PDB file of C-alpha atoms in Angstrom:
ATOM      1  CA  UNK A   1      39.690  -2.500  17.865  1.00  0.00           C
ATOM      2  CA  UNK A   2      42.014  -5.150  17.290  1.00  0.00           C
ATOM      3  CA  UNK A   3      42.113  -7.993  19.255  1.00  0.00           C
ATOM      4  CA  UNK A   4      45.937  -9.334  20.750  1.00  0.00           C
ATOM      5  CA  UNK A   5      47.180 -12.385  22.367  1.00  0.00           C
ATOM      6  CA  UNK A   6      47.595 -12.404  26.311  1.00  0.00           C
ATOM      7  CA  UNK A   7      50.671 -12.693  27.482  1.00  0.00           C
ATOM      8  CA  UNK A   8      51.104 -15.697  30.162  1.00  0.00           C
ATOM      9  CA  UNK A   9      54.774 -15.972  30.472  1.00  0.00           C
ATOM     10  CA  UNK A  10      54.444 -12.387  31.507  1.00  0.00           C
ATOM     11  CA  UNK A  11      51.746 -12.689  33.462  1.00  0.00           C
ATOM     12  CA  UNK A  12      53.105 -15.709  35.221  1.00  0.00           C
ATOM     13  CA  UNK A  13      56.609 -13.265  35.928  1.00  0.00           C
ATOM     14  CA  UNK A  14      54.913 -10.292  37.698  1.00  0.00           C
ATOM     15  CA  UNK A  15      53.152 -14.030  39.709  1.00  0.00           C
ATOM     16  CA  UNK A  16      56.168 -15.123  41.066  1.00  0.00           C
ATOM     17  CA  UNK A  17      58.222 -11.671  41.501  1.00  0.00           C
ATOM     18  CA  UNK A  18      55.558 -10.523  43.567  1.00  0.00           C
ATOM     19  CA  UNK A  19      53.725 -13.092  44.975  1.00  0.00           C
ATOM     20  CA  UNK A  20      55.528 -12.894  48.826  1.00  0.00           C
ATOM     21  CA  UNK A  21      55.816  -8.918  48.945  1.00  0.00           C
ATOM     22  CA  UNK A  22      53.872  -6.305  47.139  1.00  0.00           C
ATOM     23  CA  UNK A  23      54.761  -3.941  44.227  1.00  0.00           C
ATOM     24  CA  UNK A  24      54.315   0.244  45.630  1.00  0.00           C
ATOM     25  CA  UNK A  25      52.673   1.057  42.802  1.00  0.00           C
ATOM     26  CA  UNK A  26      49.766  -0.592  44.028  1.00  0.00           C
ATOM     27  CA  UNK A  27      47.705  -0.283  47.112  1.00  0.00           C
ATOM     28  CA  UNK A  28      47.784  -2.934  49.763  1.00  0.00           C
ATOM     29  CA  UNK A  29      44.077  -4.396  49.915  1.00  0.00           C
ATOM     30  CA  UNK A  30      45.176  -6.939  52.536  1.00  0.00           C
ATOM     31  CA  UNK A  31      43.857  -5.022  55.945  1.00  0.00           C
ATOM     32  CA  UNK A  32      40.220  -3.936  53.702  1.00  0.00           C
ATOM     33  CA  UNK A  33      39.135  -7.284  52.971  1.00  0.00           C
ATOM     34  CA  UNK A  34      42.843  -9.404  51.449  1.00  0.00           C
ATOM     35  CA  UNK A  35      44.519  -8.818  48.682  1.00  0.00           C
ATOM     36  CA  UNK A  36      43.624 -11.326  46.141  1.00  0.00           C
ATOM     37  CA  UNK A  37      42.089 -10.733  43.496  1.00  0.00           C
ATOM     38  CA  UNK A  38      44.260  -7.127  42.887  1.00  0.00           C
ATOM     39  CA  UNK A  39      47.253  -9.279  42.511  1.00  0.00           C
ATOM     40  CA  UNK A  40      45.465 -11.547  40.513  1.00  0.00           C
ATOM     41  CA  UNK A  41      44.290  -8.315  38.376  1.00  0.00           C
ATOM     42  CA  UNK A  42      48.607  -6.798  38.402  1.00  0.00           C
ATOM     43  CA  UNK A  43      49.106  -9.921  36.916  1.00  0.00           C
ATOM     44  CA  UNK A  44      46.333 -10.437  33.992  1.00  0.00           C
ATOM     45  CA  UNK A  45      46.959  -5.975  33.325  1.00  0.00           C
ATOM     46  CA  UNK A  46      50.649  -7.179  32.909  1.00  0.00           C
ATOM     47  CA  UNK A  47      49.825  -9.939  30.735  1.00  0.00           C
ATOM     48  CA  UNK A  48      47.976  -7.903  28.403  1.00  0.00           C
ATOM     49  CA  UNK A  49      48.639  -4.147  28.468  1.00  0.00           C
ATOM     50  CA  UNK A  50      45.275  -2.697  28.935  1.00  0.00           C
ATOM     51  CA  UNK A  51      42.757  -1.376  31.074  1.00  0.00           C
ATOM     52  CA  UNK A  52      39.071  -0.346  30.175  1.00  0.00           C
ATOM     53  CA  UNK A  53      38.592   2.419  31.961  1.00  0.00           C
ATOM     54  CA  UNK A  54      34.627   2.345  31.513  1.00  0.00           C
ATOM     55  CA  UNK A  55      33.135   3.836  34.493  1.00  0.00           C
ATOM     56  CA  UNK A  56      29.625   1.816  34.558  1.00  0.00           C
ATOM     57  CA  UNK A  57      31.540  -1.826  34.344  1.00  0.00           C
ATOM     58  CA  UNK A  58      35.324  -1.406  32.774  1.00  0.00           C
ATOM     59  CA  UNK A  59      38.137  -2.427  35.062  1.00  0.00           C
ATOM     60  CA  UNK A  60      40.925  -0.663  35.948  1.00  0.00           C
ATOM     61  CA  UNK A  61      43.535   0.940  38.852  1.00  0.00           C
ATOM     62  CA  UNK A  62      44.506   4.328  39.109  1.00  0.00           C
ATOM     63  CA  UNK A  63      44.708   4.129  42.642  1.00  0.00           C
ATOM     64  CA  UNK A  64      43.784   2.856  45.754  1.00  0.00           C
ATOM     65  CA  UNK A  65      40.496   5.208  45.362  1.00  0.00           C
ATOM     66  CA  UNK A  66      39.712   5.627  42.157  1.00  0.00           C
ATOM     67  CA  UNK A  67      39.659   2.227  40.587  1.00  0.00           C
ATOM     68  CA  UNK A  68      36.857  -0.152  39.262  1.00  0.00           C
ATOM     69  CA  UNK A  69      34.876  -2.515  41.744  1.00  0.00           C
ATOM     70  CA  UNK A  70      36.269  -4.970  39.335  1.00  0.00           C
ATOM     71  CA  UNK A  71      39.913  -4.781  39.759  1.00  0.00           C
ATOM     72  CA  UNK A  72      39.712  -6.297  43.509  1.00  0.00           C
ATOM     73  CA  UNK A  73      36.531  -7.464  43.772  1.00  0.00           C
ATOM     74  CA  UNK A  74      36.369 -11.266  43.279  1.00  0.00           C
ATOM     75  CA  UNK A  75      32.800 -12.006  41.086  1.00  0.00           C
ATOM     76  CA  UNK A  76      33.185  -8.065  39.588  1.00  0.00           C
ATOM     77  CA  UNK A  77      36.336  -9.358  37.879  1.00  0.00           C
ATOM     78  CA  UNK A  78      34.306 -12.306  37.395  1.00  0.00           C
ATOM     79  CA  UNK A  79      31.604 -10.210  35.415  1.00  0.00           C
ATOM     80  CA  UNK A  80      33.858  -8.571  33.663  1.00  0.00           C
ATOM     81  CA  UNK A  81      36.290 -10.837  32.450  1.00  0.00           C
ATOM     82  CA  UNK A  82      33.287 -13.279  31.216  1.00  0.00           C
ATOM     83  CA  UNK A  83      30.936 -10.248  29.391  1.00  0.00           C
ATOM     84  CA  UNK A  84      33.419  -7.802  28.781  1.00  0.00           C
ATOM     85  CA  UNK A  85      32.598  -6.625  24.624  1.00  0.00           C
ATOM     86  CA  UNK A  86      34.887  -3.492  25.024  1.00  0.00           C
ATOM     87  CA  UNK A  87      38.507  -3.207  25.580  1.00  0.00           C
ATOM     88  CA  UNK A  88      40.621  -5.097  27.998  1.00  0.00           C
ATOM     89  CA  UNK A  89      41.293  -9.005  28.527  1.00  0.00           C
ATOM     90  CA  UNK A  90      38.198 -11.000  28.254  1.00  0.00           C
ATOM     91  CA  UNK A  91      37.532 -14.505  28.955  1.00  0.00           C
ATOM     92  CA  UNK A  92      34.274 -17.270  29.333  1.00  0.00           C
ATOM     93  CA  UNK A  93      34.342 -20.082  32.303  1.00  0.00           C
ATOM     94  CA  UNK A  94      35.695 -23.153  31.147  1.00  0.00           C
ATOM     95  CA  UNK A  95      35.780 -26.918  32.961  1.00  0.00           C
ATOM     96  CA  UNK A  96      39.355 -27.721  34.908  1.00  0.00           C
ATOM     97  CA  UNK A  97      40.797 -29.377  31.471  1.00  0.00           C
ATOM     98  CA  UNK A  98      40.210 -26.499  29.609  1.00  0.00           C
ATOM     99  CA  UNK A  99      42.924 -24.127  31.827  1.00  0.00           C
ATOM    100  CA  UNK A 100      46.023 -22.978  30.900  1.00  0.00           C
ATOM    101  CA  UNK A 101      49.103 -21.309  32.840  1.00  0.00           C
ATOM    102  CA  UNK A 102      47.803 -17.578  33.458  1.00  0.00           C
ATOM    103  CA  UNK A 103      44.176 -18.017  34.094  1.00  0.00           C
ATOM    104  CA  UNK A 104      42.292 -17.680  36.353  1.00  0.00           C
ATOM    105  CA  UNK A 105      40.704 -19.931  39.177  1.00  0.00           C
ATOM    106  CA  UNK A 106      38.361 -18.574  42.003  1.00  0.00           C
ATOM    107  CA  UNK A 107      36.670 -20.473  45.490  1.00  0.00           C
ATOM    108  CA  UNK A 108      34.224 -20.300  47.463  1.00  0.00           C
ATOM    109  CA  UNK A 109      34.767 -21.278  50.515  1.00  0.00           C
ATOM    110  CA  UNK A 110      31.674 -21.511  51.829  1.00  0.00           C
ATOM    111  CA  UNK A 111      29.590 -22.960  48.978  1.00  0.00           C
ATOM    112  CA  UNK A 112      27.598 -19.837  48.339  1.00  0.00           C
ATOM    113  CA  UNK A 113      29.892 -16.579  46.922  1.00  0.00           C
ATOM    114  CA  UNK A 114      32.969 -16.894  45.278  1.00  0.00           C
ATOM    115  CA  UNK A 115      35.952 -15.077  48.072  1.00  0.00           C
ATOM    116  CA  UNK A 116      39.312 -15.679  46.740  1.00  0.00           C
ATOM    117  CA  UNK A 117      40.915 -15.457  43.330  1.00  0.00           C
ATOM    118  CA  UNK A 118      44.325 -17.561  42.145  1.00  0.00           C
ATOM    119  CA  UNK A 119      45.947 -17.207  38.589  1.00  0.00           C
ATOM    120  CA  UNK A 120      46.807 -20.663  37.107  1.00  0.00           C
ATOM    121  CA  UNK A 121      51.271 -20.995  37.426  1.00  0.00           C
ATOM    122  CA  UNK A 122      51.718 -24.429  36.608  1.00  0.00           C
ATOM    123  CA  UNK A 123      49.813 -27.206  35.142  1.00  0.00           C
ATOM    124  CA  UNK A 124      51.364 -30.719  35.534  1.00  0.00           C
ATOM    125  CA  UNK A 125      48.616 -32.384  34.563  1.00  0.00           C
ATOM    126  CA  UNK A 126      45.135 -30.477  33.870  1.00  0.00           C
ATOM    127  CA  UNK A 127      42.831 -33.641  35.233  1.00  0.00           C
ATOM    128  CA  UNK A 128      44.269 -33.561  38.883  1.00  0.00           C
ATOM    129  CA  UNK A 129      43.702 -30.868  40.978  1.00  0.00           C
ATOM    130  CA  UNK A 130      47.088 -32.047  43.236  1.00  0.00           C
ATOM    131  CA  UNK A 131      49.045 -30.848  40.257  1.00  0.00           C
ATOM    132  CA  UNK A 132      47.535 -27.821  38.692  1.00  0.00           C
ATOM    133  CA  UNK A 133      49.815 -24.955  40.545  1.00  0.00           C
ATOM    134  CA  UNK A 134      48.448 -21.164  41.387  1.00  0.00           C
ATOM    135  CA  UNK A 135      49.860 -17.662  42.829  1.00  0.00           C
ATOM    136  CA  UNK A 136      48.006 -15.757  45.416  1.00  0.00           C
ATOM    137  CA  UNK A 137      47.839 -12.877  47.822  1.00  0.00           C
ATOM    138  CA  UNK A 138      46.220 -13.015  50.906  1.00  0.00           C
ATOM    139  CA  UNK A 139      47.947 -16.416  51.619  1.00  0.00           C
ATOM    140  CA  UNK A 140      50.669 -15.550  49.300  1.00  0.00           C
ATOM    141  CA  UNK A 141      51.396 -18.496  47.716  1.00  0.00           C
ATOM    142  CA  UNK A 142      53.685 -18.719  44.611  1.00  0.00           C
ATOM    143  CA  UNK A 143      53.521 -23.406  42.721  1.00  0.00           C
ATOM    144  CA  UNK A 144      51.386 -23.618  45.372  1.00  0.00           C
ATOM    145  CA  UNK A 145      48.768 -26.462  44.537  1.00  0.00           C
ATOM    146  CA  UNK A 146      44.861 -26.102  44.109  1.00  0.00           C
ATOM    147  CA  UNK A 147      44.544 -29.093  46.056  1.00  0.00           C
ATOM    148  CA  UNK A 148      46.327 -27.519  49.327  1.00  0.00           C
ATOM    149  CA  UNK A 149      43.015 -25.119  49.557  1.00  0.00           C
ATOM    150  CA  UNK A 150      40.138 -26.285  51.694  1.00  0.00           C
ATOM    151  CA  UNK A 151      36.976 -24.636  49.724  1.00  0.00           C
ATOM    152  CA  UNK A 152      33.264 -26.099  48.780  1.00  0.00           C
ATOM    153  CA  UNK A 153      33.371 -24.775  44.801  1.00  0.00           C
ATOM    154  CA  UNK A 154      35.614 -23.963  42.397  1.00  0.00           C
ATOM    155  CA  UNK A 155      35.637 -22.179  38.845  1.00  0.00           C
ATOM    156  CA  UNK A 156      37.826 -21.176  36.220  1.00  0.00           C
ATOM    157  CA  UNK A 157      38.189 -18.259  33.402  1.00  0.00           C
ATOM    158  CA  UNK A 158      40.317 -19.189  30.673  1.00  0.00           C
ATOM    159  CA  UNK A 159      41.705 -15.683  28.698  1.00  0.00           C
ATOM    160  CA  UNK A 160      40.988 -16.095  25.720  1.00  0.00           C
ATOM    161  CA  UNK A 161      42.516 -12.387  23.391  1.00  0.00           C
ATOM    162  CA  UNK A 162      42.689  -8.895  24.926  1.00  0.00           C
ATOM    163  CA  UNK A 163      41.110  -6.744  22.855  1.00  0.00           C
ATOM    164  CA  UNK A 164      42.500  -2.713  22.183  1.00  0.00           C
TER     165      UNK A 164
END
């Protein structure tokens, strides 16, 4: 298996194109728990071009009824990205000052479970949440300041590379 770079720019371009609408190639999960993580997976896929079709712990989308839990579930996406040793993108949880555009932020609104996924679209100063910008679905936005969210906890996932 060879490693390739994650194309951060392609991921951000996809986020910009689809932040305020829904790509008809993908099921819209807005009415069944939210579309945020599916949208983030779409962005990551655009930047990686590799899915992992493992039934046990993969990351893939065929249709709304045939997808991995990690495609649309916040905790499942985190677990996939931070433990993936096979095909597809992989990464690790990092501190705020280590993030890059195309990386993922996840928010916990209750301090316990993480319930919202975002993609980092622009960084003016990664030591200041007011200067880190995101895109998301469910609460549709593009280049929104992450500091505008009211949350209890935040974590960041840096996507390191992609295995093909």
